[in-house]
Amino acid sequence: MRCFGFFIFGYHQQADMSIHVGITGGIGSGKTTICQIFECIGIPVYYADDRAKQLMVEDDQLRQAIRLTFGEESYAENGQLNRTYLANIVFKNPEQLRQLNALVHPAVFQDGIDWQAKHTNAPYTLKEAALLYESGSFRSLDKMICVYAPKKLRLERVMNRDSVSREVVQARMNKQMADREKMMLSNFVITNNGENALVEQVLQIHRTLTQRT
Ligand code: ATP
């Protein structure tokens, strides 16, 4: 829920006039790379996927819920998340994956709102995540940017970055919505094909989002 500049039950909440923009795209399309350019020009970025991983370790309520649902083995003795154990459960069973998402998504959503409240002076903020459309999170955002890169290039980039096989990347790609659909649903598309200059595309979107009519 957004904060409005009213006195509500004696609490003064600061007005949040900034626009909340989502940035998404397939695995390895270049979301993080492009967000770093936005950060260079002073735009705050919330990296939702990274934050989700952190919250699964740091948020006591979420830890408790994960333990209750998936068992004590979900965490190692040193408190770290047992990713292999959980991945084995959820990747074999879509219902278990749905349950895990049902625990993690609300925690990340609330954390994102708390984060936004700290950046109300920014002209707009960015929320970066791979599955903003698939998860339905795009509905809480004002504008959407889709990062597009050809599949072949994405495969090569992720194989190099993560030292994983083509099959592993392909399997992750198969779980994501088609680029064409994401592009059609988005307000802006950034093409990261190694030919179109990224900075110019970012600046063009920045100018549009900061234009006051
Ligand atoms: P993921 O979905 O896995 O989080 P992502 O969409 O955030 O990935 P990045 O991590 O930004 O993608 O990019 C994937 C890899 O490709 C990285 O190693 C990055 O350095 C490289 N890369 C991205 N864009 C370019 C580019 N224009 N030129 C060269 N390398 C690039």
Short mmCIF file of N, CA and C in Angstrom, two decimals, residues 24-200:
data_model
loop_
_atom_site.label_atom_id
_atom_site.label_comp_id
_atom_site.label_asym_id
_atom_site.label_seq_id
_atom_site.Cartn_x
_atom_site.Cartn_y
_atom_site.Cartn_z
N THR A 24 12.14 -6.27 -15.94
CA THR A 24 12.18 -7.73 -16.00
C THR A 24 12.75 -8.18 -17.35
N GLY A 25 12.80 -9.45 -17.55
CA GLY A 25 13.37 -10.00 -18.79
C GLY A 25 13.85 -11.40 -18.50
N GLY A 26 14.08 -12.16 -19.55
CA GLY A 26 14.49 -13.55 -19.39
C GLY A 26 15.84 -13.67 -18.71
N ILE A 27 16.14 -14.87 -18.30
CA ILE A 27 17.43 -15.16 -17.66
C ILE A 27 18.57 -14.71 -18.58
N GLY A 28 19.51 -13.96 -18.00
CA GLY A 28 20.69 -13.52 -18.75
C GLY A 28 20.43 -12.42 -19.77
N SER A 29 19.24 -11.81 -19.72
CA SER A 29 18.94 -10.76 -20.72
C SER A 29 19.74 -9.49 -20.45
N GLY A 30 20.19 -9.31 -19.20
CA GLY A 30 20.99 -8.13 -18.87
C GLY A 30 20.31 -7.17 -17.90
N LYS A 31 19.35 -7.68 -17.14
CA LYS A 31 18.62 -6.83 -16.19
C LYS A 31 19.56 -6.14 -15.21
N THR A 32 20.44 -6.92 -14.57
CA THR A 32 21.34 -6.37 -13.56
C THR A 32 22.28 -5.35 -14.19
N THR A 33 22.82 -5.69 -15.35
CA THR A 33 23.74 -4.80 -16.06
C THR A 33 23.05 -3.45 -16.32
N ILE A 34 21.80 -3.50 -16.76
CA ILE A 34 21.07 -2.27 -17.09
C ILE A 34 20.69 -1.51 -15.82
N CYS A 35 20.33 -2.25 -14.78
CA CYS A 35 20.00 -1.57 -13.51
C CYS A 35 21.22 -0.80 -12.98
N GLN A 36 22.40 -1.35 -13.22
CA GLN A 36 23.61 -0.66 -12.75
C GLN A 36 23.77 0.69 -13.48
N ILE A 37 23.31 0.76 -14.72
CA ILE A 37 23.36 2.05 -15.44
C ILE A 37 22.36 3.01 -14.80
N PHE A 38 21.16 2.52 -14.49
CA PHE A 38 20.17 3.38 -13.82
C PHE A 38 20.73 3.87 -12.48
N GLU A 39 21.41 2.98 -11.76
CA GLU A 39 21.98 3.39 -10.46
C GLU A 39 23.02 4.49 -10.65
N CYS A 40 23.79 4.38 -11.74
CA CYS A 40 24.81 5.40 -12.02
C CYS A 40 24.20 6.79 -12.21
N ILE A 41 22.95 6.84 -12.68
CA ILE A 41 22.32 8.17 -12.84
C ILE A 41 21.40 8.48 -11.65
N GLY A 42 21.59 7.75 -10.55
CA GLY A 42 20.94 8.12 -9.29
C GLY A 42 19.58 7.49 -9.03
N ILE A 43 19.21 6.49 -9.83
CA ILE A 43 17.90 5.86 -9.62
C ILE A 43 18.05 4.66 -8.67
N PRO A 44 17.29 4.65 -7.56
CA PRO A 44 17.40 3.52 -6.63
C PRO A 44 16.81 2.24 -7.24
N VAL A 45 17.49 1.14 -7.02
CA VAL A 45 17.02 -0.16 -7.57
C VAL A 45 16.84 -1.15 -6.43
N TYR A 46 15.69 -1.82 -6.43
CA TYR A 46 15.42 -2.89 -5.49
C TYR A 46 15.58 -4.21 -6.25
N TYR A 47 16.60 -4.98 -5.86
CA TYR A 47 16.87 -6.26 -6.54
C TYR A 47 16.07 -7.35 -5.81
N ALA A 48 14.86 -7.59 -6.31
CA ALA A 48 13.90 -8.44 -5.57
C ALA A 48 14.38 -9.89 -5.44
N ASP A 49 15.00 -10.42 -6.48
CA ASP A 49 15.43 -11.83 -6.40
C ASP A 49 16.55 -12.00 -5.37
N ASP A 50 17.49 -11.04 -5.36
CA ASP A 50 18.59 -11.09 -4.38
C ASP A 50 18.03 -10.91 -2.97
N ARG A 51 17.10 -9.99 -2.86
CA ARG A 51 16.52 -9.69 -1.55
C ARG A 51 15.74 -10.91 -1.01
N ALA A 52 15.05 -11.60 -1.92
CA ALA A 52 14.29 -12.80 -1.51
C ALA A 52 15.24 -13.81 -0.87
N LYS A 53 16.41 -13.99 -1.50
CA LYS A 53 17.39 -14.95 -0.96
C LYS A 53 17.86 -14.51 0.42
N GLN A 54 18.07 -13.19 0.58
CA GLN A 54 18.51 -12.68 1.89
C GLN A 54 17.43 -12.88 2.94
N LEU A 55 16.19 -12.55 2.57
CA LEU A 55 15.10 -12.62 3.55
C LEU A 55 14.86 -14.05 4.03
N MET A 56 15.08 -15.02 3.15
CA MET A 56 14.90 -16.43 3.54
C MET A 56 15.89 -16.81 4.64
N VAL A 57 16.96 -16.04 4.76
CA VAL A 57 17.93 -16.31 5.82
C VAL A 57 17.72 -15.37 7.02
N GLU A 58 17.38 -14.11 6.72
CA GLU A 58 17.38 -13.09 7.79
C GLU A 58 16.03 -12.83 8.46
N ASP A 59 14.94 -13.12 7.77
CA ASP A 59 13.62 -12.78 8.30
C ASP A 59 13.10 -13.94 9.17
N ASP A 60 13.02 -13.70 10.50
CA ASP A 60 12.67 -14.76 11.44
C ASP A 60 11.32 -15.41 11.14
N GLN A 61 10.34 -14.56 10.82
CA GLN A 61 8.99 -15.08 10.57
C GLN A 61 8.99 -16.00 9.33
N LEU A 62 9.70 -15.54 8.31
CA LEU A 62 9.76 -16.32 7.07
C LEU A 62 10.51 -17.63 7.31
N ARG A 63 11.60 -17.58 8.06
CA ARG A 63 12.36 -18.79 8.38
C ARG A 63 11.48 -19.82 9.09
N GLN A 64 10.72 -19.27 10.05
CA GLN A 64 9.84 -20.14 10.84
C GLN A 64 8.80 -20.82 9.93
N ALA A 65 8.21 -20.02 9.03
CA ALA A 65 7.18 -20.55 8.13
C ALA A 65 7.78 -21.61 7.19
N ILE A 66 8.99 -21.36 6.71
CA ILE A 66 9.65 -22.33 5.81
C ILE A 66 9.94 -23.63 6.57
N ARG A 67 10.42 -23.50 7.79
CA ARG A 67 10.71 -24.69 8.61
C ARG A 67 9.45 -25.52 8.84
N LEU A 68 8.35 -24.80 9.20
CA LEU A 68 7.11 -25.51 9.49
C LEU A 68 6.58 -26.24 8.25
N THR A 69 6.71 -25.59 7.10
CA THR A 69 6.15 -26.17 5.87
C THR A 69 7.04 -27.26 5.28
N PHE A 70 8.35 -27.03 5.29
CA PHE A 70 9.24 -27.95 4.56
C PHE A 70 10.16 -28.77 5.47
N GLY A 71 10.09 -28.53 6.77
CA GLY A 71 10.89 -29.33 7.69
C GLY A 71 12.15 -28.61 8.17
N GLU A 72 12.67 -29.12 9.30
CA GLU A 72 13.86 -28.53 9.95
C GLU A 72 15.08 -28.55 9.03
N GLU A 73 15.10 -29.54 8.11
CA GLU A 73 16.26 -29.67 7.21
C GLU A 73 16.39 -28.49 6.26
N SER A 74 15.38 -27.61 6.23
CA SER A 74 15.43 -26.46 5.32
C SER A 74 16.60 -25.53 5.65
N TYR A 75 17.08 -25.62 6.91
CA TYR A 75 18.22 -24.78 7.31
C TYR A 75 19.33 -25.65 7.89
N ALA A 76 20.55 -25.28 7.58
CA ALA A 76 21.69 -26.00 8.14
C ALA A 76 21.90 -25.54 9.58
N GLU A 77 22.76 -26.24 10.30
CA GLU A 77 22.99 -25.91 11.71
C GLU A 77 23.54 -24.50 11.88
N ASN A 78 24.29 -24.03 10.88
CA ASN A 78 24.86 -22.67 10.97
C ASN A 78 23.85 -21.59 10.57
N GLY A 79 22.59 -22.01 10.31
CA GLY A 79 21.54 -21.04 10.01
C GLY A 79 21.37 -20.73 8.53
N GLN A 80 22.29 -21.23 7.71
CA GLN A 80 22.17 -20.97 6.27
C GLN A 80 21.05 -21.82 5.66
N LEU A 81 20.45 -21.27 4.61
CA LEU A 81 19.39 -22.00 3.92
C LEU A 81 19.97 -23.23 3.23
N ASN A 82 19.29 -24.35 3.36
CA ASN A 82 19.72 -25.57 2.69
C ASN A 82 19.11 -25.58 1.28
N ARG A 83 19.78 -24.88 0.37
CA ARG A 83 19.22 -24.66 -0.98
C ARG A 83 19.03 -25.97 -1.74
N THR A 84 19.97 -26.89 -1.58
CA THR A 84 19.89 -28.15 -2.32
C THR A 84 18.65 -28.93 -1.88
N TYR A 85 18.44 -28.97 -0.57
CA TYR A 85 17.28 -29.69 -0.02
C TYR A 85 15.97 -29.09 -0.56
N LEU A 86 15.86 -27.76 -0.45
CA LEU A 86 14.62 -27.10 -0.88
C LEU A 86 14.43 -27.21 -2.39
N ALA A 87 15.52 -27.02 -3.13
CA ALA A 87 15.43 -27.09 -4.59
C ALA A 87 14.94 -28.47 -5.02
N ASN A 88 15.44 -29.51 -4.36
CA ASN A 88 15.01 -30.87 -4.69
C ASN A 88 13.52 -31.04 -4.50
N ILE A 89 13.01 -30.42 -3.42
CA ILE A 89 11.57 -30.56 -3.14
C ILE A 89 10.75 -29.78 -4.18
N VAL A 90 11.09 -28.50 -4.36
CA VAL A 90 10.18 -27.65 -5.15
C VAL A 90 10.29 -27.87 -6.66
N PHE A 91 11.46 -28.27 -7.14
CA PHE A 91 11.57 -28.44 -8.59
C PHE A 91 10.91 -29.74 -9.07
N LYS A 92 10.69 -30.65 -8.14
CA LYS A 92 10.01 -31.90 -8.53
C LYS A 92 8.50 -31.77 -8.40
N ASN A 93 8.06 -30.77 -7.65
CA ASN A 93 6.64 -30.71 -7.32
C ASN A 93 6.11 -29.27 -7.42
N PRO A 94 5.33 -28.98 -8.46
CA PRO A 94 4.84 -27.62 -8.66
C PRO A 94 4.01 -27.08 -7.49
N GLU A 95 3.29 -27.98 -6.80
CA GLU A 95 2.48 -27.53 -5.67
C GLU A 95 3.38 -27.04 -4.52
N GLN A 96 4.50 -27.74 -4.32
CA GLN A 96 5.44 -27.32 -3.27
C GLN A 96 6.10 -25.99 -3.65
N LEU A 97 6.36 -25.82 -4.94
CA LEU A 97 6.94 -24.55 -5.42
C LEU A 97 5.94 -23.43 -5.18
N ARG A 98 4.68 -23.72 -5.46
CA ARG A 98 3.64 -22.70 -5.23
C ARG A 98 3.60 -22.32 -3.75
N GLN A 99 3.72 -23.33 -2.88
CA GLN A 99 3.69 -23.08 -1.42
C GLN A 99 4.88 -22.22 -0.98
N LEU A 100 6.06 -22.53 -1.53
CA LEU A 100 7.24 -21.75 -1.16
C LEU A 100 7.07 -20.30 -1.63
N ASN A 101 6.61 -20.12 -2.86
CA ASN A 101 6.38 -18.77 -3.37
C ASN A 101 5.34 -18.03 -2.53
N ALA A 102 4.32 -18.78 -2.07
CA ALA A 102 3.26 -18.15 -1.27
C ALA A 102 3.82 -17.64 0.06
N LEU A 103 4.92 -18.22 0.53
CA LEU A 103 5.56 -17.74 1.77
C LEU A 103 6.52 -16.58 1.46
N VAL A 104 7.29 -16.75 0.39
CA VAL A 104 8.37 -15.78 0.12
C VAL A 104 7.82 -14.48 -0.49
N HIS A 105 6.89 -14.59 -1.43
CA HIS A 105 6.43 -13.39 -2.14
C HIS A 105 5.86 -12.30 -1.23
N PRO A 106 4.97 -12.64 -0.28
CA PRO A 106 4.45 -11.57 0.59
C PRO A 106 5.56 -10.89 1.41
N ALA A 107 6.56 -11.69 1.83
CA ALA A 107 7.67 -11.11 2.62
C ALA A 107 8.46 -10.13 1.76
N VAL A 108 8.71 -10.50 0.52
CA VAL A 108 9.48 -9.63 -0.38
C VAL A 108 8.64 -8.40 -0.74
N PHE A 109 7.35 -8.63 -0.94
CA PHE A 109 6.45 -7.51 -1.29
C PHE A 109 6.48 -6.45 -0.18
N GLN A 110 6.35 -6.90 1.06
CA GLN A 110 6.34 -5.96 2.19
C GLN A 110 7.71 -5.28 2.34
N ASP A 111 8.75 -6.05 2.16
CA ASP A 111 10.10 -5.51 2.25
C ASP A 111 10.30 -4.44 1.17
N GLY A 112 9.74 -4.69 -0.01
CA GLY A 112 9.83 -3.73 -1.12
C GLY A 112 9.10 -2.44 -0.79
N ILE A 113 7.97 -2.56 -0.13
CA ILE A 113 7.21 -1.37 0.27
C ILE A 113 8.00 -0.56 1.31
N ASP A 114 8.60 -1.26 2.26
CA ASP A 114 9.42 -0.56 3.27
C ASP A 114 10.59 0.14 2.59
N TRP A 115 11.18 -0.53 1.61
CA TRP A 115 12.31 0.05 0.85
C TRP A 115 11.85 1.29 0.09
N GLN A 116 10.69 1.17 -0.58
CA GLN A 116 10.17 2.32 -1.35
C GLN A 116 9.95 3.53 -0.44
N ALA A 117 9.49 3.26 0.78
CA ALA A 117 9.21 4.36 1.72
C ALA A 117 10.47 5.15 2.06
N LYS A 118 11.63 4.53 1.85
CA LYS A 118 12.90 5.22 2.13
C LYS A 118 13.40 5.98 0.91
N HIS A 119 12.69 5.86 -0.21
CA HIS A 119 13.16 6.49 -1.46
C HIS A 119 12.08 7.36 -2.09
N THR A 120 11.33 8.03 -1.25
CA THR A 120 10.21 8.81 -1.78
C THR A 120 10.67 10.08 -2.51
N ASN A 121 11.93 10.44 -2.32
CA ASN A 121 12.41 11.65 -3.01
C ASN A 121 12.88 11.36 -4.44
N ALA A 122 13.04 10.09 -4.77
CA ALA A 122 13.51 9.74 -6.12
C ALA A 122 12.39 10.01 -7.12
N PRO A 123 12.73 10.43 -8.35
CA PRO A 123 11.67 10.66 -9.34
C PRO A 123 10.93 9.36 -9.68
N TYR A 124 11.66 8.25 -9.62
CA TYR A 124 11.06 6.93 -9.76
C TYR A 124 12.03 5.91 -9.17
N THR A 125 11.48 4.74 -8.84
CA THR A 125 12.34 3.66 -8.34
C THR A 125 12.17 2.46 -9.27
N LEU A 126 13.17 1.58 -9.26
CA LEU A 126 13.10 0.37 -10.08
C LEU A 126 13.04 -0.86 -9.19
N LYS A 127 12.19 -1.82 -9.59
CA LYS A 127 12.17 -3.12 -8.92
C LYS A 127 12.57 -4.15 -9.97
N GLU A 128 13.71 -4.80 -9.73
CA GLU A 128 14.23 -5.76 -10.70
C GLU A 128 13.92 -7.19 -10.26
N ALA A 129 13.33 -7.97 -11.16
CA ALA A 129 13.11 -9.39 -10.89
C ALA A 129 12.85 -10.12 -12.20
N ALA A 130 13.21 -11.39 -12.23
CA ALA A 130 13.06 -12.16 -13.47
C ALA A 130 11.60 -12.50 -13.77
N LEU A 131 10.79 -12.65 -12.70
CA LEU A 131 9.45 -13.20 -12.92
C LEU A 131 8.34 -12.22 -12.52
N LEU A 132 8.51 -10.95 -12.81
CA LEU A 132 7.50 -9.96 -12.39
C LEU A 132 6.14 -10.24 -13.04
N TYR A 133 6.16 -10.72 -14.28
CA TYR A 133 4.88 -11.05 -14.93
C TYR A 133 4.34 -12.38 -14.42
N GLU A 134 5.21 -13.39 -14.39
CA GLU A 134 4.79 -14.73 -14.00
C GLU A 134 4.21 -14.74 -12.58
N SER A 135 4.78 -13.91 -11.68
CA SER A 135 4.34 -13.90 -10.28
C SER A 135 3.13 -12.99 -10.06
N GLY A 136 2.83 -12.14 -11.03
CA GLY A 136 1.71 -11.19 -10.87
C GLY A 136 2.14 -9.90 -10.19
N SER A 137 3.42 -9.79 -9.77
CA SER A 137 3.90 -8.60 -9.05
C SER A 137 3.80 -7.33 -9.89
N PHE A 138 3.77 -7.49 -11.21
CA PHE A 138 3.72 -6.31 -12.09
C PHE A 138 2.47 -5.46 -11.82
N ARG A 139 1.44 -6.10 -11.25
CA ARG A 139 0.19 -5.36 -11.01
C ARG A 139 0.37 -4.24 -9.99
N SER A 140 1.37 -4.34 -9.13
CA SER A 140 1.56 -3.29 -8.12
C SER A 140 2.52 -2.21 -8.62
N LEU A 141 2.93 -2.30 -9.87
CA LEU A 141 3.90 -1.34 -10.40
C LEU A 141 3.23 -0.41 -11.42
N ASP A 142 3.78 0.82 -11.53
CA ASP A 142 3.14 1.81 -12.40
C ASP A 142 3.54 1.65 -13.86
N LYS A 143 4.78 1.27 -14.09
CA LYS A 143 5.29 1.11 -15.46
C LYS A 143 6.18 -0.12 -15.48
N MET A 144 6.34 -0.68 -16.67
CA MET A 144 7.18 -1.88 -16.81
C MET A 144 8.19 -1.71 -17.94
N ILE A 145 9.43 -2.15 -17.65
CA ILE A 145 10.49 -2.20 -18.66
C ILE A 145 10.82 -3.67 -18.89
N CYS A 146 10.91 -4.06 -20.17
CA CYS A 146 11.34 -5.43 -20.47
C CYS A 146 12.71 -5.36 -21.14
N VAL A 147 13.64 -6.16 -20.65
CA VAL A 147 14.97 -6.23 -21.28
C VAL A 147 14.96 -7.43 -22.23
N TYR A 148 15.29 -7.16 -23.47
CA TYR A 148 15.30 -8.22 -24.47
C TYR A 148 16.72 -8.48 -24.97
N ALA A 149 17.07 -9.76 -25.06
CA ALA A 149 18.31 -10.17 -25.73
C ALA A 149 18.01 -11.49 -26.43
N PRO A 150 18.60 -11.73 -27.59
CA PRO A 150 18.33 -12.99 -28.29
C PRO A 150 18.73 -14.19 -27.43
N LYS A 151 17.96 -15.26 -27.59
CA LYS A 151 18.13 -16.46 -26.76
C LYS A 151 19.56 -17.01 -26.81
N LYS A 152 20.12 -17.03 -28.02
CA LYS A 152 21.46 -17.61 -28.21
C LYS A 152 22.49 -16.85 -27.36
N LEU A 153 22.36 -15.51 -27.37
CA LEU A 153 23.28 -14.65 -26.62
C LEU A 153 23.09 -14.85 -25.11
N ARG A 154 21.83 -14.97 -24.70
CA ARG A 154 21.54 -15.18 -23.27
C ARG A 154 22.13 -16.50 -22.80
N LEU A 155 21.97 -17.53 -23.61
CA LEU A 155 22.53 -18.84 -23.26
C LEU A 155 24.04 -18.73 -23.05
N GLU A 156 24.71 -18.11 -24.02
CA GLU A 156 26.18 -17.98 -23.93
C GLU A 156 26.58 -17.16 -22.71
N ARG A 157 25.88 -16.05 -22.49
CA ARG A 157 26.25 -15.17 -21.36
C ARG A 157 26.08 -15.88 -20.02
N VAL A 158 24.98 -16.61 -19.85
CA VAL A 158 24.75 -17.26 -18.55
C VAL A 158 25.70 -18.45 -18.37
N MET A 159 25.95 -19.19 -19.45
CA MET A 159 26.90 -20.31 -19.36
C MET A 159 28.27 -19.79 -18.91
N ASN A 160 28.67 -18.65 -19.47
CA ASN A 160 29.96 -18.05 -19.08
C ASN A 160 29.93 -17.51 -17.66
N ARG A 161 28.86 -16.79 -17.34
CA ARG A 161 28.79 -16.15 -16.03
C ARG A 161 28.73 -17.16 -14.89
N ASP A 162 27.88 -18.23 -15.05
CA ASP A 162 27.64 -19.15 -13.94
C ASP A 162 28.40 -20.47 -14.08
N SER A 163 29.16 -20.62 -15.15
CA SER A 163 29.86 -21.89 -15.44
C SER A 163 28.89 -23.07 -15.35
N VAL A 164 27.80 -22.97 -16.07
CA VAL A 164 26.81 -24.06 -16.09
C VAL A 164 26.61 -24.52 -17.53
N SER A 165 25.96 -25.67 -17.66
CA SER A 165 25.78 -26.24 -19.01
C SER A 165 24.62 -25.56 -19.74
N ARG A 166 24.62 -25.74 -21.06
CA ARG A 166 23.53 -25.24 -21.91
C ARG A 166 22.18 -25.78 -21.42
N GLU A 167 22.16 -27.07 -21.02
CA GLU A 167 20.90 -27.71 -20.61
C GLU A 167 20.33 -27.05 -19.35
N VAL A 168 21.24 -26.70 -18.42
CA VAL A 168 20.77 -26.06 -17.17
C VAL A 168 20.12 -24.71 -17.48
N VAL A 169 20.76 -23.93 -18.35
CA VAL A 169 20.20 -22.61 -18.69
C VAL A 169 18.88 -22.78 -19.45
N GLN A 170 18.89 -23.73 -20.38
CA GLN A 170 17.69 -23.98 -21.18
C GLN A 170 16.52 -24.37 -20.28
N ALA A 171 16.78 -25.21 -19.27
CA ALA A 171 15.71 -25.65 -18.36
C ALA A 171 15.13 -24.45 -17.61
N ARG A 172 16.00 -23.50 -17.21
CA ARG A 172 15.50 -22.30 -16.52
C ARG A 172 14.69 -21.44 -17.47
N MET A 173 15.17 -21.33 -18.71
CA MET A 173 14.46 -20.54 -19.72
C MET A 173 13.06 -21.08 -19.97
N ASN A 174 12.96 -22.43 -19.97
CA ASN A 174 11.67 -23.06 -20.28
C ASN A 174 10.59 -22.73 -19.26
N LYS A 175 11.03 -22.32 -18.05
CA LYS A 175 10.05 -22.02 -16.99
C LYS A 175 9.55 -20.57 -17.10
N GLN A 176 10.16 -19.78 -18.01
CA GLN A 176 9.82 -18.35 -18.08
C GLN A 176 8.87 -18.06 -19.23
N MET A 177 8.12 -16.99 -19.05
CA MET A 177 7.19 -16.54 -20.09
C MET A 177 7.97 -16.14 -21.35
N ALA A 178 7.34 -16.31 -22.52
CA ALA A 178 8.04 -15.98 -23.77
C ALA A 178 8.34 -14.47 -23.84
N ASP A 179 9.52 -14.14 -24.41
CA ASP A 179 9.93 -12.73 -24.54
C ASP A 179 8.86 -11.90 -25.23
N ARG A 180 8.29 -12.48 -26.30
CA ARG A 180 7.31 -11.74 -27.10
C ARG A 180 6.17 -11.22 -26.21
N GLU A 181 5.67 -12.10 -25.34
CA GLU A 181 4.55 -11.73 -24.46
C GLU A 181 4.96 -10.62 -23.50
N LYS A 182 6.16 -10.77 -22.90
CA LYS A 182 6.63 -9.76 -21.94
C LYS A 182 6.79 -8.42 -22.61
N MET A 183 7.32 -8.44 -23.84
CA MET A 183 7.54 -7.18 -24.56
C MET A 183 6.21 -6.49 -24.86
N MET A 184 5.20 -7.30 -25.21
CA MET A 184 3.90 -6.72 -25.54
C MET A 184 3.25 -6.08 -24.33
N LEU A 185 3.51 -6.66 -23.14
CA LEU A 185 2.88 -6.15 -21.91
C LEU A 185 3.61 -4.94 -21.33
N SER A 186 4.83 -4.66 -21.82
CA SER A 186 5.66 -3.63 -21.18
C SER A 186 5.51 -2.25 -21.82
N ASN A 187 5.78 -1.22 -21.01
CA ASN A 187 5.75 0.16 -21.53
C ASN A 187 7.01 0.48 -22.32
N PHE A 188 8.13 -0.14 -21.92
CA PHE A 188 9.41 0.13 -22.57
C PHE A 188 10.13 -1.20 -22.81
N VAL A 189 10.89 -1.25 -23.91
CA VAL A 189 11.74 -2.42 -24.17
C VAL A 189 13.17 -1.93 -24.36
N ILE A 190 14.10 -2.56 -23.68
CA ILE A 190 15.53 -2.26 -23.89
C ILE A 190 16.12 -3.47 -24.63
N THR A 191 16.74 -3.21 -25.77
CA THR A 191 17.33 -4.29 -26.54
C THR A 191 18.81 -4.40 -26.20
N ASN A 192 19.17 -5.54 -25.61
CA ASN A 192 20.56 -5.75 -25.18
C ASN A 192 21.19 -6.85 -26.03
N ASN A 193 21.36 -6.53 -27.31
CA ASN A 193 21.86 -7.53 -28.25
C ASN A 193 23.33 -7.32 -28.61
N GLY A 194 23.99 -6.44 -27.85
CA GLY A 194 25.40 -6.19 -28.11
C GLY A 194 25.62 -5.17 -29.21
N GLU A 195 24.54 -4.74 -29.86
CA GLU A 195 24.67 -3.76 -30.95
C GLU A 195 24.04 -2.42 -30.58
N ASN A 196 22.82 -2.45 -30.02
CA ASN A 196 22.15 -1.20 -29.65
C ASN A 196 22.77 -0.66 -28.36
N ALA A 197 23.16 0.62 -28.37
CA ALA A 197 23.83 1.20 -27.20
C ALA A 197 22.90 1.22 -25.99
N LEU A 198 23.35 0.66 -24.87
CA LEU A 198 22.50 0.55 -23.69
C LEU A 198 22.27 1.90 -23.01
N VAL A 199 23.34 2.68 -22.87
CA VAL A 199 23.23 3.94 -22.11
C VAL A 199 22.20 4.85 -22.78
N GLU A 200 22.23 4.92 -24.10
CA GLU A 200 21.27 5.80 -24.79
C GLU A 200 19.84 5.33 -24.56
#
